[in-house]
Amino acid sequence: MDNAFDLSICKEGAIGRHEKMPGHSPSELRPSSIPPISRLPMEVLICIFESFVLYEDESPWLLVLVSRQWKEVTLGAHHLWSKISAKNSLRRCRRYYISKEIGEVWTQGMAQICRNPEELEMALVRSGESLLDITMYLDDDPSNPMLVPLWNRLLRQPISDRLQKLRIRLIPRLGVTSKPHSVLLESIYPALTLVELYVAPRWCQFLAPQLLGAASRVRSIRTHLSHAQDTSMVNWSNLSHLDLIYNTPPEVFNSFCSQLQNLQQFEGVPYNWPTSSTPLTAFNHLSTLALNSHLPSFLDDLRCLSLPSVKELELRIAVVESLPSTSPLYEGSPPPVWRLPSLVKLVLDIRDLPEYPHWLASVDMPCLQRLTLNVSDSDENGHFVPGVIYPNLWFISITAPRLDHYFIQALEAAPNLSQAYLYTYCTAGSVSRKPGELLLTRLSEQGTNMLCPKLTEVAINGGDGNLIGERDVLEPLLKHVVASRAELLKTFTVSWMDEIDSTGILVEYAEKASDLLE
């Protein structure tokens, strides 16, 4: 049982085609009269077909239609027919008429579309003994004549021994409350490495423990897990890819998260995870992670995670209430250090949590190069991360309800910065404070006190009609900044405050500072 093509069948078919060509004797079939691609060794021709079918996701039937030789070669390469999709809908499928013998076929990419048991049997014959990539895309209707035959044919021996990838997608029908059919699943799926279950919870509770528990080689799982008992039979330590759909409850994920030491890709992380009850969890091989929460203790709960290989981290927090004043994280003693030794890119979107700078100051990120920070809190006198320098940071994008002092502190923390994008949404009532004046004054300083001497791109913009300040006040400063940094500075864009229009709305327009010097 392997993916090898039947070379003997291919060669016999090709020889037979030349022997039976009408109107030509063998002596007339000189190499020069045969197309160059037909003179290629059969192994090379198969490699070309593999590139077309397997990597370009094209139907092998297209090769069958080219010539008799290509038909025989393609039908002999069984692994080109290993992807099968059982569907009772032909949406987004393509139809081909092959011959009187084969008739009409339907495909979706390289997948053979099977609408009934007869078409399924023919597809299995064409696949030979190859490992199979099966998608079962059906509606959850007990009266569907395809449902039970497909279950019993594909999920039981001998086909179950050849299953390498299995995707089950059941579409619930309105008003149908069927329970899973009494399908006899095998006790083991020796070749299964990928399982995707887009199914209703009642189906998932039936399928997940049996399929995942019986497949010791599974490396990739995409499913919904609503109960802890769904996870007890799975060998999670082998998993490299996990995608939890339909928002798996955090307490369910807590029951097995500590077993995911070899996880490399994680999508669909449960909302509000981790929690205060999450055990110490090490994702030793994970490179990217995105987390969302509204819990006020979320930042503190993150410390239960060990992420030695994470390079990109995205945290989005919109709390409904601030941290309690009795939280040990903010009682004056410094919080414990959370180490992210490989982190290169951090995206932090925090709403109504003014304590975040103290937490961010406790995160050890020696390799940080890109920082995107979107903060919203009521403390307009707040500070950037106190007492921290990021020597490798070259890109920063900050959206904050303040401008000068906050952004100055951010730039001072990144001495090697080359790109800075600063956005503010101060209210129209605060325009009289001339926002931007202190920042531009600081950027114009020279000598040893020069702020971010390697800057090449700068943008200072307002959002939602709130602009950085009056032009007659800031234009002289802006010209000075551009002139003093002319050697490295490529672009410097600002948003000006224009006159208030007849509707009482501030009119915004952007201008490159370099244009002012012309």
Coordinates of C-alpha atoms in Angstrom, one line a residue:
M1 CA 0.0 0.0 0.0
D2 CA 1.8 3.1 -1.2
N3 CA 1.5 6.0 -3.6
A4 CA 3.6 4.4 -6.4
F5 CA 2.2 4.4 -9.9
D6 CA 1.8 1.2 -11.8
L7 CA 4.7 1.6 -14.3
S8 CA 4.1 -1.7 -16.0
I9 CA 0.6 -0.8 -16.9
C10 CA 1.7 2.6 -18.2
K11 CA 4.5 1.1 -20.4
E12 CA 2.3 -1.6 -21.8
G13 CA -0.4 0.9 -22.7
A14 CA 2.1 3.2 -24.4
I15 CA 3.7 0.3 -26.4
G16 CA 0.3 -1.0 -27.3
R17 CA -0.8 2.4 -28.6
H18 CA 2.1 2.6 -31.0
E19 CA 1.6 -1.0 -32.1
K20 CA -2.0 -0.4 -33.0
M21 CA -1.8 3.0 -34.6
P22 CA -3.7 2.6 -38.0
G23 CA -1.9 3.5 -41.2
H24 CA 1.6 3.3 -39.8
S25 CA 4.1 0.5 -39.7
P26 CA 6.6 0.2 -36.8
S27 CA 9.4 1.4 -39.1
E28 CA 7.5 4.6 -39.8
L29 CA 7.3 5.4 -36.0
R30 CA 10.7 7.0 -35.9
P31 CA 11.6 9.1 -32.8
S32 CA 11.6 12.3 -34.9
S33 CA 7.9 11.8 -35.7
I34 CA 6.9 11.5 -32.0
P35 CA 6.2 14.7 -30.0
P36 CA 9.1 15.5 -27.7
I37 CA 7.1 15.1 -24.5
S38 CA 6.0 11.6 -25.6
R39 CA 9.7 10.6 -25.8
L40 CA 10.3 11.4 -22.2
P41 CA 10.9 8.4 -19.8
M42 CA 7.6 7.4 -18.1
E43 CA 9.0 8.3 -14.7
V44 CA 9.6 11.9 -15.9
L45 CA 6.2 12.1 -17.5
I46 CA 4.6 11.0 -14.2
C47 CA 6.6 13.7 -12.3
I48 CA 5.2 16.4 -14.7
F49 CA 1.7 15.0 -14.1
E50 CA 2.2 15.1 -10.3
S51 CA 3.2 18.8 -10.5
F52 CA 0.0 19.6 -12.5
V53 CA -2.4 17.6 -10.4
L54 CA -1.0 17.5 -6.8
Y55 CA 0.6 21.0 -6.6
E56 CA -1.6 23.0 -9.0
D57 CA -4.8 21.2 -7.7
E58 CA -6.0 20.4 -11.2
S59 CA -8.2 17.4 -12.2
P60 CA -6.4 14.4 -13.6
W61 CA -9.3 14.1 -16.1
L62 CA -7.7 17.0 -18.0
L63 CA -4.7 14.8 -18.7
V64 CA -6.9 11.8 -19.7
L65 CA -8.5 14.0 -22.4
V66 CA -5.2 14.9 -24.1
S67 CA -4.3 11.6 -25.8
R68 CA -4.5 7.9 -25.5
Q69 CA -1.0 7.6 -24.1
W70 CA -1.6 10.3 -21.5
K71 CA -4.9 8.6 -20.6
E72 CA -3.1 5.3 -20.0
V73 CA -0.3 6.9 -18.0
T74 CA -2.7 8.9 -15.9
L75 CA -5.0 6.0 -15.1
G76 CA -1.9 3.9 -14.1
A77 CA -0.7 6.6 -11.7
H78 CA -3.2 5.7 -8.9
H79 CA -2.0 8.4 -6.4
L80 CA -3.2 11.1 -8.8
W81 CA -6.8 9.8 -8.0
S82 CA -6.3 9.7 -4.2
K83 CA -8.5 12.8 -3.4
I84 CA -12.2 12.0 -3.3
S85 CA -15.1 14.2 -2.3
A86 CA -18.5 12.7 -1.5
K87 CA -21.0 15.4 -2.1
N88 CA -24.7 15.7 -2.8
S89 CA -24.2 19.2 -4.3
L90 CA -22.4 20.2 -7.5
R91 CA -21.9 23.8 -6.6
R92 CA -18.4 25.0 -7.7
C93 CA -17.7 21.8 -9.5
R94 CA -16.7 21.2 -13.1
R95 CA -18.1 18.7 -15.5
Y96 CA -16.2 16.7 -18.2
Y97 CA -17.4 14.2 -20.7
I98 CA -14.7 11.6 -21.1
S99 CA -15.9 8.8 -23.3
K100 CA -18.9 6.5 -24.0
E101 CA -17.4 4.0 -21.6
I102 CA -16.7 6.4 -18.7
G103 CA -19.4 9.0 -19.5
E104 CA -19.7 12.2 -17.6
V105 CA -17.6 13.0 -14.5
W106 CA -17.5 15.9 -12.0
T107 CA -14.5 17.3 -10.3
Q108 CA -13.5 20.1 -7.8
G109 CA -9.8 20.7 -8.2
M110 CA -8.1 17.4 -8.3
A111 CA -10.9 15.8 -6.2
Q112 CA -13.2 13.2 -7.8
I113 CA -16.8 14.1 -7.0
C114 CA -19.0 11.1 -6.0
R115 CA -22.8 11.6 -5.7
N116 CA -23.8 8.0 -5.1
P117 CA -22.2 4.7 -4.0
E118 CA -21.6 3.6 -7.6
E119 CA -19.5 6.7 -8.4
L120 CA -17.7 6.2 -5.1
E121 CA -16.7 2.6 -6.0
M122 CA -15.3 3.7 -9.4
A123 CA -13.3 6.5 -7.7
L124 CA -11.9 4.0 -5.2
V125 CA -10.9 1.6 -8.1
R126 CA -9.0 4.5 -9.8
S127 CA -7.1 5.2 -6.6
G128 CA -5.7 1.7 -6.5
E129 CA -4.0 1.1 -3.1
S130 CA -3.0 4.8 -2.6
L131 CA -3.4 6.6 0.7
L132 CA -6.7 8.5 0.5
D133 CA -7.7 12.2 1.1
I134 CA -11.5 12.0 1.7
T135 CA -14.0 14.8 2.2
M136 CA -17.6 13.9 3.1
Y137 CA -19.7 16.9 2.5
L138 CA -23.3 16.0 3.2
D139 CA -26.5 17.4 4.9
D140 CA -27.6 16.1 8.2
D141 CA -30.7 14.4 6.9
P142 CA -31.6 10.8 8.0
S143 CA -33.5 10.3 4.7
N144 CA -30.4 11.0 2.6
P145 CA -29.6 7.7 0.8
M146 CA -25.9 8.5 0.6
L147 CA -25.2 9.0 4.3
V148 CA -25.1 5.5 5.8
P149 CA -23.5 3.8 2.8
L150 CA -20.7 6.4 2.8
W151 CA -20.1 6.1 6.5
N152 CA -19.9 2.3 6.3
R153 CA -17.8 2.2 3.2
L154 CA -15.2 4.9 4.0
L155 CA -14.9 4.5 7.8
R156 CA -14.5 0.8 7.9
Q157 CA -11.9 -1.7 6.5
P158 CA -10.4 -2.1 4.1
I159 CA -10.8 1.6 3.1
S160 CA -10.2 2.8 6.7
D161 CA -6.6 1.4 6.5
R162 CA -5.9 3.7 3.6
L163 CA -7.4 7.0 5.1
Q164 CA -4.7 9.6 5.4
K165 CA -6.8 12.8 5.5
L166 CA -10.4 12.8 6.5
R167 CA -12.7 15.9 6.4
I168 CA -16.4 15.4 7.5
R169 CA -18.6 18.4 6.9
L170 CA -22.3 18.0 7.7
I171 CA -24.7 20.8 7.0
P172 CA -27.6 20.8 9.5
R173 CA -31.0 20.9 7.8
L174 CA -33.7 23.3 9.2
G175 CA -36.0 21.4 11.5
V176 CA -33.9 18.2 11.5
T177 CA -32.8 16.9 14.9
S178 CA -31.3 13.6 13.9
K179 CA -28.8 11.8 16.1
P180 CA -25.7 10.2 14.7
H181 CA -26.4 7.0 12.8
S182 CA -25.3 3.7 14.3
V183 CA -22.1 3.7 12.2
L184 CA -19.6 1.0 13.1
L185 CA -16.2 2.7 13.3
E186 CA -13.0 0.8 13.2
S187 CA -10.9 0.5 16.3
I188 CA -7.8 1.9 14.5
Y189 CA -6.9 4.1 11.6
P190 CA -3.2 3.4 11.1
A191 CA -2.5 5.9 8.3
L192 CA -4.7 8.8 9.4
T193 CA -2.8 12.1 10.0
L194 CA -5.4 14.8 9.4
V195 CA -8.9 15.1 10.8
E196 CA -11.4 18.0 10.2
L197 CA -14.9 17.7 11.7
Y198 CA -17.2 20.5 10.7
V199 CA -20.2 19.0 12.4
A200 CA -22.9 19.8 15.0
P201 CA -22.0 19.2 18.6
R202 CA -24.0 16.0 18.8
W203 CA -22.0 14.6 15.9
C204 CA -18.8 15.8 17.3
Q205 CA -19.4 14.0 20.6
F206 CA -19.9 10.8 18.7
L207 CA -17.1 11.1 16.2
A208 CA -14.2 13.0 17.9
P209 CA -13.4 10.5 20.7
Q210 CA -13.6 7.5 18.4
L211 CA -11.8 8.9 15.3
L212 CA -9.1 10.8 17.2
G213 CA -8.7 8.1 19.8
A214 CA -8.3 5.4 17.2
A215 CA -5.7 7.3 15.1
S216 CA -2.3 7.2 16.8
R217 CA -0.6 9.2 13.9
V218 CA -2.9 12.2 13.7
R219 CA -0.9 15.4 13.5
S220 CA -3.5 17.9 12.4
I221 CA -7.0 18.4 13.9
R222 CA -9.7 20.9 13.1
T223 CA -12.9 20.5 15.2
H224 CA -15.2 21.7 17.9
L225 CA -14.9 20.3 21.4
S226 CA -17.7 21.2 23.7
H227 CA -17.1 18.6 26.5
A228 CA -14.0 17.4 28.3
Q229 CA -14.9 13.8 27.6
D230 CA -14.4 14.5 23.9
T231 CA -10.7 14.9 24.5
S232 CA -9.9 12.1 27.0
M233 CA -9.0 9.5 24.3
V234 CA -6.8 11.7 22.1
N235 CA -3.0 11.5 22.1
W236 CA -2.5 15.3 22.0
S237 CA 1.3 15.1 22.4
N238 CA 1.6 14.1 18.7
L239 CA -0.3 17.1 17.4
S240 CA 1.5 19.7 15.3
H241 CA -1.6 21.7 14.0
L242 CA -4.8 22.5 16.0
D243 CA -7.8 24.6 14.9
L244 CA -10.6 24.8 17.3
I245 CA -13.8 26.0 15.6
Y246 CA -17.1 27.4 17.1
N247 CA -15.3 28.7 20.2
T248 CA -14.4 25.7 22.3
P249 CA -15.0 26.6 26.0
P250 CA -11.8 27.6 27.9
E251 CA -12.4 25.0 30.6
V252 CA -12.5 22.2 28.0
F253 CA -9.3 23.4 26.5
N254 CA -7.7 23.6 30.0
S255 CA -8.3 19.8 30.3
F256 CA -5.6 19.0 27.7
C257 CA -3.7 22.2 26.8
S258 CA -0.7 21.1 28.9
Q259 CA -0.2 18.1 26.6
L260 CA 0.4 20.1 23.4
Q261 CA 4.2 20.3 23.8
N262 CA 4.8 19.7 20.1
L263 CA 2.2 22.1 18.7
Q264 CA 3.5 24.2 15.8
Q265 CA 0.3 25.9 14.5
F266 CA -2.6 26.9 16.6
E267 CA -5.8 28.6 15.3
G268 CA -9.1 29.3 16.9
V269 CA -7.8 29.8 20.4
P270 CA -10.7 29.8 22.8
Y271 CA -12.0 33.2 23.7
N272 CA -10.9 34.3 27.2
W273 CA -8.1 31.7 27.4
P274 CA -5.9 31.4 29.3
T275 CA -7.8 31.8 32.6
S276 CA -6.8 31.8 36.2
S277 CA -7.4 28.0 36.3
T278 CA -5.2 27.2 33.2
P279 CA -2.3 24.9 34.2
L280 CA 1.3 25.7 33.3
T281 CA 1.4 25.1 29.6
A282 CA 4.5 25.0 27.3
F283 CA 4.1 25.6 23.6
N284 CA 7.7 24.8 22.8
H285 CA 7.4 24.9 19.0
L286 CA 4.7 27.4 18.4
S287 CA 5.8 30.4 16.2
T288 CA 2.6 32.5 16.1
L289 CA -0.3 33.0 18.6
A290 CA -3.4 35.2 18.7
L291 CA -5.4 35.6 21.9
N292 CA -8.6 37.6 22.7
S293 CA -10.2 38.3 26.1
H294 CA -12.4 40.6 28.0
L295 CA -11.2 39.4 31.5
P296 CA -9.5 42.1 33.6
S297 CA -7.0 39.4 34.9
F298 CA -6.1 38.3 31.4
L299 CA -2.6 39.9 31.3
D300 CA -1.7 38.3 34.6
D301 CA -3.1 34.9 33.5
L302 CA -0.7 34.9 30.5
R303 CA 2.2 34.1 32.7
C304 CA 1.1 30.4 32.9
L305 CA 2.2 30.1 29.2
S306 CA 5.8 29.2 28.2
L307 CA 6.3 30.4 24.6
P308 CA 10.1 30.0 23.9
S309 CA 9.7 29.9 20.1
V310 CA 6.8 32.4 19.5
K311 CA 7.9 35.1 17.0
E312 CA 4.6 36.8 16.5
L313 CA 2.1 37.5 19.3
E314 CA -1.3 39.3 19.0
L315 CA -3.2 40.2 22.2
R316 CA -6.6 41.9 22.0
I317 CA -8.2 42.8 25.3
A318 CA -11.4 44.8 25.8
V319 CA -12.2 44.5 29.5
V320 CA -15.6 45.4 31.0
E321 CA -14.1 46.5 34.3
S322 CA -10.7 47.5 35.5
L323 CA -8.4 45.3 37.6
P324 CA -9.3 45.3 41.3
S325 CA -7.0 47.4 43.4
T326 CA -6.1 44.4 45.5
S327 CA -4.4 42.7 42.5
P328 CA -0.9 41.7 43.6
L329 CA 0.3 42.7 40.1
Y330 CA -0.2 46.4 40.8
E331 CA 0.3 46.8 44.6
G332 CA 3.8 48.4 44.2
S333 CA 5.9 45.3 44.0
P334 CA 7.2 44.6 40.4
P335 CA 5.3 41.8 38.7
P336 CA 7.1 38.6 37.8
V337 CA 8.9 38.6 34.5
W338 CA 7.3 36.9 31.5
R339 CA 10.0 35.8 29.1
L340 CA 9.4 35.8 25.3
P341 CA 13.0 35.2 24.1
S342 CA 12.1 34.8 20.4
L343 CA 9.4 37.4 20.0
V344 CA 9.9 39.6 16.9
K345 CA 6.4 41.1 16.4
L346 CA 3.9 42.2 19.0
V347 CA 0.4 43.5 18.4
L348 CA -1.3 44.8 21.5
D349 CA -4.9 46.1 21.3
I350 CA -6.0 47.1 24.8
R351 CA -9.2 48.9 25.7
D352 CA -9.9 50.4 29.2
L353 CA -7.0 48.9 31.0
P354 CA -4.7 51.7 32.1
E355 CA -2.5 49.3 34.1
Y356 CA -1.0 47.7 30.9
P357 CA 2.3 49.7 30.9
H358 CA 3.3 48.0 34.2
W359 CA 2.6 44.6 32.7
L360 CA 4.4 45.4 29.4
A361 CA 7.5 46.5 31.4
S362 CA 7.6 43.1 33.0
V363 CA 7.7 41.2 29.6
D364 CA 11.2 40.3 28.5
M365 CA 11.4 40.7 24.7
P366 CA 15.1 41.0 23.8
C367 CA 14.5 40.4 20.1
L368 CA 11.4 42.6 19.6
Q369 CA 11.6 44.4 16.2
R370 CA 8.0 45.4 15.4
L371 CA 5.4 46.8 17.8
T372 CA 1.8 47.8 17.1
L373 CA 0.0 49.3 20.0
N374 CA -3.6 50.4 20.1
V375 CA -4.6 51.7 23.6
S376 CA -7.8 53.3 24.9
D377 CA -8.1 54.5 28.4
S378 CA -9.3 57.5 30.3
D379 CA -5.9 58.5 31.7
E380 CA -4.5 61.0 29.2
N381 CA -1.5 61.6 31.5
G382 CA -0.5 57.9 31.2
H383 CA 3.0 56.8 30.3
F384 CA 4.5 54.5 27.8
V385 CA 6.4 51.4 29.1
P386 CA 8.4 52.9 32.0
G387 CA 12.2 52.3 32.2
V388 CA 12.4 49.9 29.2
I389 CA 14.6 50.2 26.1
Y390 CA 14.0 48.1 23.0
P391 CA 17.3 48.2 21.1
N392 CA 16.2 46.0 18.1
L393 CA 12.9 47.8 17.5
W394 CA 12.8 49.3 14.0
F395 CA 9.0 49.6 13.4
I396 CA 6.4 51.1 15.7
S397 CA 2.8 51.9 15.1
I398 CA 0.8 53.5 18.0
T399 CA -2.8 54.6 18.3
A400 CA -3.4 56.4 21.6
P401 CA -5.7 59.1 23.0
R402 CA -2.8 61.4 23.5
L403 CA 0.1 62.7 21.5
D404 CA 3.2 64.5 22.6
H405 CA 4.5 63.1 25.9
Y406 CA 3.3 59.6 25.3
F407 CA 4.7 59.3 21.8
I408 CA 8.0 61.0 22.9
Q409 CA 8.4 58.3 25.5
A410 CA 7.7 55.6 22.9
L411 CA 10.4 57.0 20.6
E412 CA 12.9 57.3 23.4
A413 CA 12.5 53.6 24.2
A414 CA 13.5 52.7 20.6
P415 CA 16.8 54.3 19.8
N416 CA 17.3 52.4 16.5
L417 CA 13.8 53.1 15.2
S418 CA 13.5 53.6 11.4
Q419 CA 9.7 53.7 10.9
A420 CA 7.2 55.4 13.2
Y421 CA 3.4 55.7 12.6
L422 CA 1.7 57.7 15.3
Y423 CA -2.1 58.1 15.4
T424 CA -4.1 60.1 17.9
Y425 CA -7.8 60.5 18.5
C426 CA -7.9 63.4 20.9
T427 CA -11.2 65.2 21.0
A428 CA -11.9 68.4 19.2
G429 CA -12.0 70.2 22.5
S430 CA -8.3 69.3 23.1
V431 CA -7.1 70.8 19.8
S432 CA -6.4 74.1 21.7
R433 CA -3.6 72.4 23.5
K434 CA -1.7 72.4 20.1
P435 CA -1.0 68.7 20.0
G436 CA 2.1 67.8 18.1
E437 CA 4.1 70.9 19.1
L438 CA 6.2 69.2 21.8
L439 CA 6.7 66.1 19.6
L440 CA 8.0 68.1 16.7
T441 CA 10.2 70.2 18.9
R442 CA 11.8 67.0 20.4
L443 CA 12.3 65.5 16.9
S444 CA 14.1 68.7 15.7
E445 CA 16.8 68.4 18.4
Q446 CA 20.3 67.6 17.2
G447 CA 23.5 66.2 18.6
T448 CA 23.8 63.5 21.3
N449 CA 20.2 64.3 22.3
M450 CA 18.8 63.5 18.9
L451 CA 15.6 61.4 19.1
C452 CA 15.7 58.2 16.9
P453 CA 18.5 59.3 14.6
K454 CA 17.9 56.5 12.1
L455 CA 14.3 57.5 11.2
T456 CA 13.5 57.1 7.5
E457 CA 9.6 57.1 7.6
V458 CA 7.3 59.1 9.9
A459 CA 3.6 59.6 9.9
I460 CA 1.7 61.7 12.4
N461 CA -2.0 61.4 11.8
G462 CA -5.3 62.0 13.5
G463 CA -8.3 59.7 13.3
D464 CA -12.1 60.3 13.1
G465 CA -11.6 64.0 12.1
N466 CA -9.3 64.7 15.0
L467 CA -6.0 66.3 13.7
I468 CA -2.6 67.0 15.1
G469 CA -2.8 70.8 15.5
E470 CA -2.9 74.1 13.8
R471 CA -0.8 74.5 10.7
D472 CA 0.5 78.0 11.4
V473 CA 1.9 76.8 14.7
L474 CA 3.5 73.5 13.6
E475 CA 4.7 74.3 10.0
P476 CA 7.9 76.0 11.1
L477 CA 8.7 73.2 13.4
L478 CA 8.0 70.6 10.7
K479 CA 10.2 72.3 8.2
H480 CA 13.0 72.3 10.8
V481 CA 12.6 68.6 11.5
V482 CA 12.7 67.7 7.8
A483 CA 15.7 69.9 7.1
S484 CA 17.6 68.5 10.1
R485 CA 17.0 64.9 9.1
A486 CA 17.3 65.3 5.3
E487 CA 20.1 62.8 5.0
L488 CA 18.1 59.7 6.1
L489 CA 14.5 60.9 6.2
K490 CA 12.5 59.7 3.1
T491 CA 8.9 60.4 4.0
F492 CA 7.3 62.5 6.8
T493 CA 3.5 62.8 6.5
V494 CA 1.2 64.8 8.9
S495 CA -2.5 65.5 9.1
W496 CA -3.3 69.2 9.4
M497 CA -6.3 70.8 11.0
D498 CA -8.2 72.9 8.4
E499 CA -11.1 75.3 9.0
I500 CA -14.4 74.0 10.5
D501 CA -16.9 73.5 7.7
S502 CA -20.6 74.5 7.7
T503 CA -21.6 71.3 9.5
G504 CA -19.2 72.0 12.4
I505 CA -16.8 69.2 11.4
L506 CA -13.1 69.6 11.3
V507 CA -11.8 69.0 7.8
E508 CA -8.7 66.8 7.5
Y509 CA -6.1 66.6 4.8
A510 CA -2.6 65.1 4.7
E511 CA 0.6 66.6 3.3
K512 CA 4.1 65.3 3.0
A513 CA 6.5 67.5 4.9
S514 CA 9.1 67.2 2.2
D515 CA 6.8 69.3 -0.1
L516 CA 7.1 72.2 2.3
L517 CA 10.8 72.6 1.5
E518 CA 10.3 73.0 -2.2

